[in-house]
Tab-separated table of C-alpha atoms in Angstrom:
chain	number	residue	atom	x	y	z
A	4	MET	CA	-28.009	-0.759	-34.501
A	5	ALA	CA	-29.733	-0.386	-31.117
A	6	TYR	CA	-31.917	-3.026	-29.512
A	7	GLN	CA	-35.077	-3.163	-31.599
A	8	LEU	CA	-38.556	-4.491	-30.882
A	9	LEU	CA	-40.687	-5.107	-33.949
A	10	SER	CA	-44.438	-5.078	-34.323
A	11	LEU	CA	-46.183	-8.158	-35.669
A	12	GLU	CA	-46.386	-6.536	-39.088
A	13	LYS	CA	-42.722	-5.489	-39.160
A	14	ALA	CA	-41.543	-8.896	-37.935
A	15	ALA	CA	-43.656	-10.623	-40.573
A	16	GLU	CA	-42.154	-8.372	-43.233
A	17	LEU	CA	-38.620	-9.098	-42.010
A	18	LEU	CA	-39.230	-12.862	-41.949
A	19	GLN	CA	-41.225	-12.676	-45.192
A	20	MET	CA	-44.085	-14.485	-43.509
A	21	ASP	CA	-47.771	-13.616	-43.457
A	22	CYS	CA	-49.052	-12.018	-40.262
A	23	LYS	CA	-51.599	-14.752	-39.570
A	24	THR	CA	-48.933	-17.455	-39.555
A	25	LEU	CA	-46.597	-15.378	-37.389
A	26	ARG	CA	-49.350	-14.628	-34.876
A	27	ALA	CA	-50.193	-18.324	-34.663
A	28	LEU	CA	-46.542	-19.085	-33.885
A	29	ALA	CA	-46.529	-16.368	-31.223
A	30	VAL	CA	-49.745	-17.640	-29.603
A	31	ALA	CA	-48.292	-21.145	-29.506
A	32	ALA	CA	-45.054	-19.763	-27.979
A	33	GLU	CA	-43.058	-21.238	-30.864
A	34	ILE	CA	-41.205	-18.005	-31.624
A	35	PRO	CA	-39.477	-15.541	-29.248
A	36	CYS	CA	-41.828	-12.655	-28.470
A	37	VAL	CA	-43.354	-10.609	-25.678
A	38	LEU	CA	-47.005	-9.747	-25.152
A	39	GLN	CA	-47.731	-6.140	-24.250
A	40	GLY	CA	-51.446	-5.683	-23.739
A	41	ASN	CA	-52.925	-7.359	-26.786
A	42	ARG	CA	-49.883	-6.740	-29.006
A	43	TYR	CA	-47.086	-9.175	-29.764
A	44	LEU	CA	-43.622	-7.629	-30.051
A	45	PHE	CA	-40.511	-9.329	-31.432
A	46	ASP	CA	-36.832	-8.711	-30.762
A	47	ALA	CA	-35.252	-8.401	-34.222
A	48	ASP	CA	-32.115	-10.372	-33.327
A	49	ALA	CA	-34.024	-13.109	-31.504
A	50	VAL	CA	-36.441	-13.805	-34.358
A	51	GLN	CA	-33.589	-13.886	-36.870
A	52	ASN	CA	-31.764	-16.470	-34.769
A	53	TRP	CA	-35.014	-18.412	-34.396
A	54	TYR	CA	-35.456	-18.436	-38.161
A	55	SER	CA	-31.945	-19.710	-38.742
A	56	HIS	CA	-32.406	-22.484	-36.160
A	57	ARG	CA	-35.703	-23.376	-37.772
A	58	LEU	CA	-33.989	-23.806	-41.132
A	59	LEU	CA	-31.147	-25.947	-39.824
A	60	HIS	CA	-33.134	-28.025	-37.361
A	61	ALA	CA	-35.992	-28.848	-39.690
A	62	ASP	CA	-36.181	-32.321	-41.159
A	63	LYS	CA	-33.759	-32.171	-44.056
A	64	PRO	CA	-35.437	-32.556	-47.446
A	65	GLU	CA	-33.814	-34.449	-50.250
A	66	LYS	CA	-31.230	-32.196	-51.886
A	67	HIS	CA	-32.953	-32.506	-55.248
A	68	ASP	CA	-36.369	-31.416	-53.911
A	69	SER	CA	-37.751	-28.158	-55.275
A	70	LEU	CA	-37.400	-25.020	-53.184
A	71	PRO	CA	-40.453	-22.967	-52.161
A	72	ALA	CA	-41.144	-19.952	-54.356
A	73	SER	CA	-40.464	-17.506	-51.506
A	74	VAL	CA	-37.063	-19.101	-50.889
A	75	ILE	CA	-36.202	-18.933	-54.578
A	76	GLU	CA	-37.044	-15.227	-54.616
A	77	ASP	CA	-34.785	-14.633	-51.596
A	78	LEU	CA	-31.921	-16.508	-53.236
A	79	LEU	CA	-32.168	-14.542	-56.451
A	80	GLU	CA	-32.407	-11.202	-54.629
A	81	GLY	CA	-29.924	-11.866	-51.832
A	82	THR	CA	-26.173	-11.325	-51.854
A	83	PRO	CA	-24.134	-14.460	-52.659
A	84	ILE	CA	-21.870	-15.532	-49.816
A	85	THR	CA	-18.999	-15.615	-52.329
A	86	SER	CA	-19.464	-11.837	-52.627
A	87	LEU	CA	-19.172	-11.392	-48.852
A	88	CYS	CA	-16.298	-13.795	-48.242
A	89	ARG	CA	-12.751	-13.878	-49.620
A	90	GLN	CA	-10.115	-16.599	-49.558
A	91	GLU	CA	-8.138	-14.502	-47.078
A	92	SER	CA	-11.150	-14.668	-44.752
A	93	MET	CA	-11.160	-18.465	-44.636
A	94	HIS	CA	-9.156	-20.603	-42.231
A	95	PRO	CA	-8.741	-24.381	-42.715
A	96	SER	CA	-7.390	-25.029	-39.208
A	97	LEU	CA	-8.641	-22.441	-36.736
A	98	PRO	CA	-6.870	-22.631	-33.348
A	99	GLY	CA	-8.746	-22.807	-30.077
A	100	ARG	CA	-10.333	-25.412	-27.827
A	101	SER	CA	-12.776	-23.209	-25.947
A	102	ARG	CA	-15.532	-20.833	-26.978
A	103	ALA	CA	-13.516	-17.797	-25.878
A	104	ALA	CA	-10.460	-18.961	-27.830
A	105	ILE	CA	-12.562	-19.624	-30.933
A	106	LEU	CA	-14.137	-16.168	-30.755
A	107	LYS	CA	-10.705	-14.586	-30.384
A	108	ALA	CA	-9.407	-16.518	-33.402
A	109	LEU	CA	-12.471	-15.568	-35.458
A	110	THR	CA	-11.983	-11.916	-34.534
A	111	GLU	CA	-8.365	-12.135	-35.707
A	112	LEU	CA	-9.580	-13.710	-38.942
A	113	ALA	CA	-12.086	-10.867	-39.347
A	114	GLU	CA	-9.220	-8.382	-39.040
A	115	THR	CA	-7.866	-9.679	-42.362
A	116	THR	CA	-10.841	-8.072	-44.108
A	117	GLY	CA	-9.588	-4.604	-43.197
A	118	LEU	CA	-13.181	-3.659	-42.355
A	119	LEU	CA	-13.092	-3.656	-38.538
A	120	TYR	CA	-13.026	-0.385	-36.639
A	121	ASP	CA	-11.973	-2.013	-33.362
A	122	PRO	CA	-11.403	-5.782	-33.034
A	123	LYS	CA	-12.087	-5.603	-29.278
A	124	ASP	CA	-15.601	-4.302	-29.948
A	125	LEU	CA	-16.350	-7.135	-32.366
A	126	TYR	CA	-15.041	-9.746	-29.936
A	127	GLU	CA	-17.216	-8.317	-27.171
A	128	GLY	CA	-20.271	-8.313	-29.447
A	129	LEU	CA	-19.648	-11.953	-30.358
A	130	ARG	CA	-19.112	-12.920	-26.725
A	131	GLN	CA	-22.326	-11.231	-25.637
A	132	ARG	CA	-24.291	-13.017	-28.367
A	133	GLU	CA	-22.998	-16.430	-27.311
A	134	GLU	CA	-23.668	-15.677	-23.644
A	135	GLU	CA	-27.257	-14.699	-24.382
A	136	TYR	CA	-28.058	-17.219	-27.097
A	137	SER	CA	-25.611	-19.748	-28.492
A	138	THR	CA	-25.288	-19.875	-32.257
A	139	ALA	CA	-24.188	-23.525	-32.158
A	140	MET	CA	-26.477	-25.628	-34.342
A	141	ASN	CA	-26.940	-29.201	-35.433
A	142	GLY	CA	-24.380	-30.837	-37.685
A	143	GLY	CA	-21.313	-29.293	-36.036
A	144	ILE	CA	-22.099	-25.812	-37.412
A	145	ALA	CA	-22.164	-22.398	-35.706
A	146	MET	CA	-22.984	-18.956	-37.080
A	147	PRO	CA	-21.468	-16.427	-34.665
A	148	HIS	CA	-22.510	-12.818	-35.110
A	149	PRO	CA	-22.529	-9.699	-32.916
A	150	LEU	CA	-25.310	-9.334	-30.380
A	151	ILE	CA	-26.174	-5.941	-31.865
A	152	ARG	CA	-25.466	-4.751	-35.400
A	153	ASP	CA	-23.739	-1.414	-34.979
A	154	ASP	CA	-22.544	0.963	-37.689
A	155	PHE	CA	-19.348	1.440	-35.680
A	156	LEU	CA	-18.301	-2.227	-35.549
A	157	PHE	CA	-17.260	-2.615	-39.178
A	158	GLU	CA	-17.208	-0.596	-42.363
A	159	ASP	CA	-19.062	-3.039	-44.607
A	160	SER	CA	-20.737	-6.443	-44.448
A	161	PHE	CA	-18.610	-9.580	-44.639
A	162	VAL	CA	-18.503	-13.299	-43.825
A	163	CYS	CA	-15.577	-15.371	-42.562
A	164	ILE	CA	-15.529	-19.165	-42.720
A	165	ALA	CA	-13.310	-21.390	-40.610
A	166	LYS	CA	-13.014	-24.929	-39.367
A	167	THR	CA	-11.243	-26.433	-36.383
A	168	PRO	CA	-9.087	-29.576	-36.587
A	169	ARG	CA	-11.554	-31.355	-34.278
A	170	PRO	CA	-14.986	-30.480	-32.851
A	171	VAL	CA	-15.027	-28.231	-29.794
A	172	PHE	CA	-17.768	-27.404	-27.313
A	173	PHE	CA	-19.066	-24.058	-28.542
A	174	GLY	CA	-22.628	-24.232	-27.276
A	175	GLN	CA	-25.381	-26.736	-26.712
A	176	ALA	CA	-26.688	-27.934	-30.077
A	177	ASP	CA	-29.814	-30.087	-30.171
A	178	ASP	CA	-27.901	-33.102	-31.459
A	179	GLY	CA	-25.279	-32.851	-28.698
A	180	GLN	CA	-22.387	-32.690	-31.153
A	181	GLY	CA	-19.348	-30.470	-30.896
A	182	THR	CA	-18.758	-27.709	-33.441
A	183	ASP	CA	-16.063	-27.607	-36.099
A	184	LEU	CA	-17.481	-25.329	-38.825
A	185	PHE	CA	-17.872	-21.612	-38.150
A	186	PHE	CA	-19.545	-18.971	-40.312
A	187	LEU	CA	-18.834	-15.531	-38.832
A	188	ILE	CA	-21.588	-13.220	-40.077
A	189	CYS	CA	-21.134	-9.455	-39.896
A	190	CYS	CA	-23.900	-7.558	-41.693
A	191	LEU	CA	-24.819	-3.906	-41.338
A	192	GLU	CA	-28.523	-4.246	-42.165
A	193	SER	CA	-31.101	-6.536	-40.563
A	194	LEU	CA	-32.538	-7.719	-43.859
A	195	GLN	CA	-29.129	-8.641	-45.256
A	196	HIS	CA	-28.288	-10.368	-41.966
A	197	LEU	CA	-31.435	-12.487	-42.191
A	198	GLN	CA	-30.870	-13.276	-45.860
A	199	THR	CA	-27.278	-14.284	-45.115
A	200	LEU	CA	-28.325	-16.534	-42.234
A	201	SER	CA	-30.955	-18.124	-44.461
A	202	ARG	CA	-28.599	-18.565	-47.384
A	203	ILE	CA	-25.885	-20.213	-45.303
A	204	SER	CA	-28.479	-22.441	-43.655
A	205	LEU	CA	-29.687	-23.559	-47.074
A	206	LEU	CA	-26.139	-24.107	-48.303
A	207	CYS	CA	-25.482	-26.329	-45.299
A	208	SER	CA	-28.724	-28.302	-45.534
A	209	ARG	CA	-29.222	-28.508	-49.306
A	210	THR	CA	-25.682	-28.945	-50.617
A	211	SER	CA	-22.525	-30.837	-49.708
A	212	LEU	CA	-20.853	-27.661	-48.423
A	213	PRO	CA	-20.210	-28.907	-44.841
A	214	ASP	CA	-18.508	-32.098	-46.035
A	215	ASP	CA	-16.576	-30.237	-48.734
A	216	LEU	CA	-15.314	-27.631	-46.277
A	217	ARG	CA	-14.219	-30.346	-43.880
A	218	SER	CA	-12.272	-32.027	-46.691
A	219	ALA	CA	-10.583	-28.804	-47.823
A	220	GLU	CA	-6.978	-28.294	-46.778
A	221	ALA	CA	-6.390	-24.710	-47.930
A	222	PRO	CA	-8.366	-21.450	-48.209
A	223	ALA	CA	-8.474	-21.789	-52.007
A	224	GLU	CA	-10.140	-25.187	-51.671
A	225	MET	CA	-12.604	-23.821	-49.130
A	226	TYR	CA	-13.528	-20.962	-51.452
A	227	ALA	CA	-13.971	-23.378	-54.361
A	228	ALA	CA	-16.267	-25.489	-52.181
A	229	LEU	CA	-18.321	-22.379	-51.408
A	230	GLN	CA	-18.554	-21.452	-55.091
A	231	ASN	CA	-19.657	-24.978	-56.020
A	232	ALA	CA	-22.267	-24.999	-53.277
A	233	GLU	CA	-23.713	-21.636	-54.356
A	234	ASN	CA	-23.912	-22.836	-57.948
A	235	ALA	CA	-25.637	-26.035	-56.851
A	236	LEU	CA	-28.155	-24.088	-54.748
A	237	LEU	CA	-28.966	-21.684	-57.586
A	238	ALA	CA	-29.345	-24.624	-59.970
A	239	LEU	CA	-31.841	-26.127	-57.535
A	240	ALA	CA	-33.702	-22.810	-57.378
A	241	GLN	CA	-33.957	-22.578	-61.168
A	242	ARG	CA	-35.533	-26.002	-61.678
């Protein structure tokens, strides 16, 4: 998908936010945007990354707290991560001590899906994203994804999950920690990309998924941790 600037209305629809709230965020310079004349325009990728950071960097609520109605609707309509990720796409001890090495290892892990058209293109898309805007977040978590979603990068949407034996410097997170958990997100459509970012963010902030993944020693255990976390999140949504 080519570089895309969204109108206020389209960005609000993508973020599932009312236009008044989004405009207030733009006026206060709290969301990435550009002002052209009297119109605010939003880069689709930038606002999706902003939304994911907002979810992970917000003060964490108690895990038993109720979810907002809009979030519940997204969870029920969105694609479960267990449907996008397979055991073969999980790595309990990803090699690499630098960002470039991690991205190379993640690209090799993505090859196991059989969905890549050209691994070099995916690696370059991941590298460009990290150069422009690091996906490293608080809590030792990163969500790498291509700078631009392109129909010619991969055949279908998928997620890979990996952890490194010890934290590495992947990008500057607000809490200053290294990164050891990686969620590689490859989605064809913008809406699914945003829903996947949101869902993983909720899984990491509302369930014990990060700790459970760190304790897992094999792909089967990692996948079981993901299944348990999704079930716990849906149970929270149905209260």
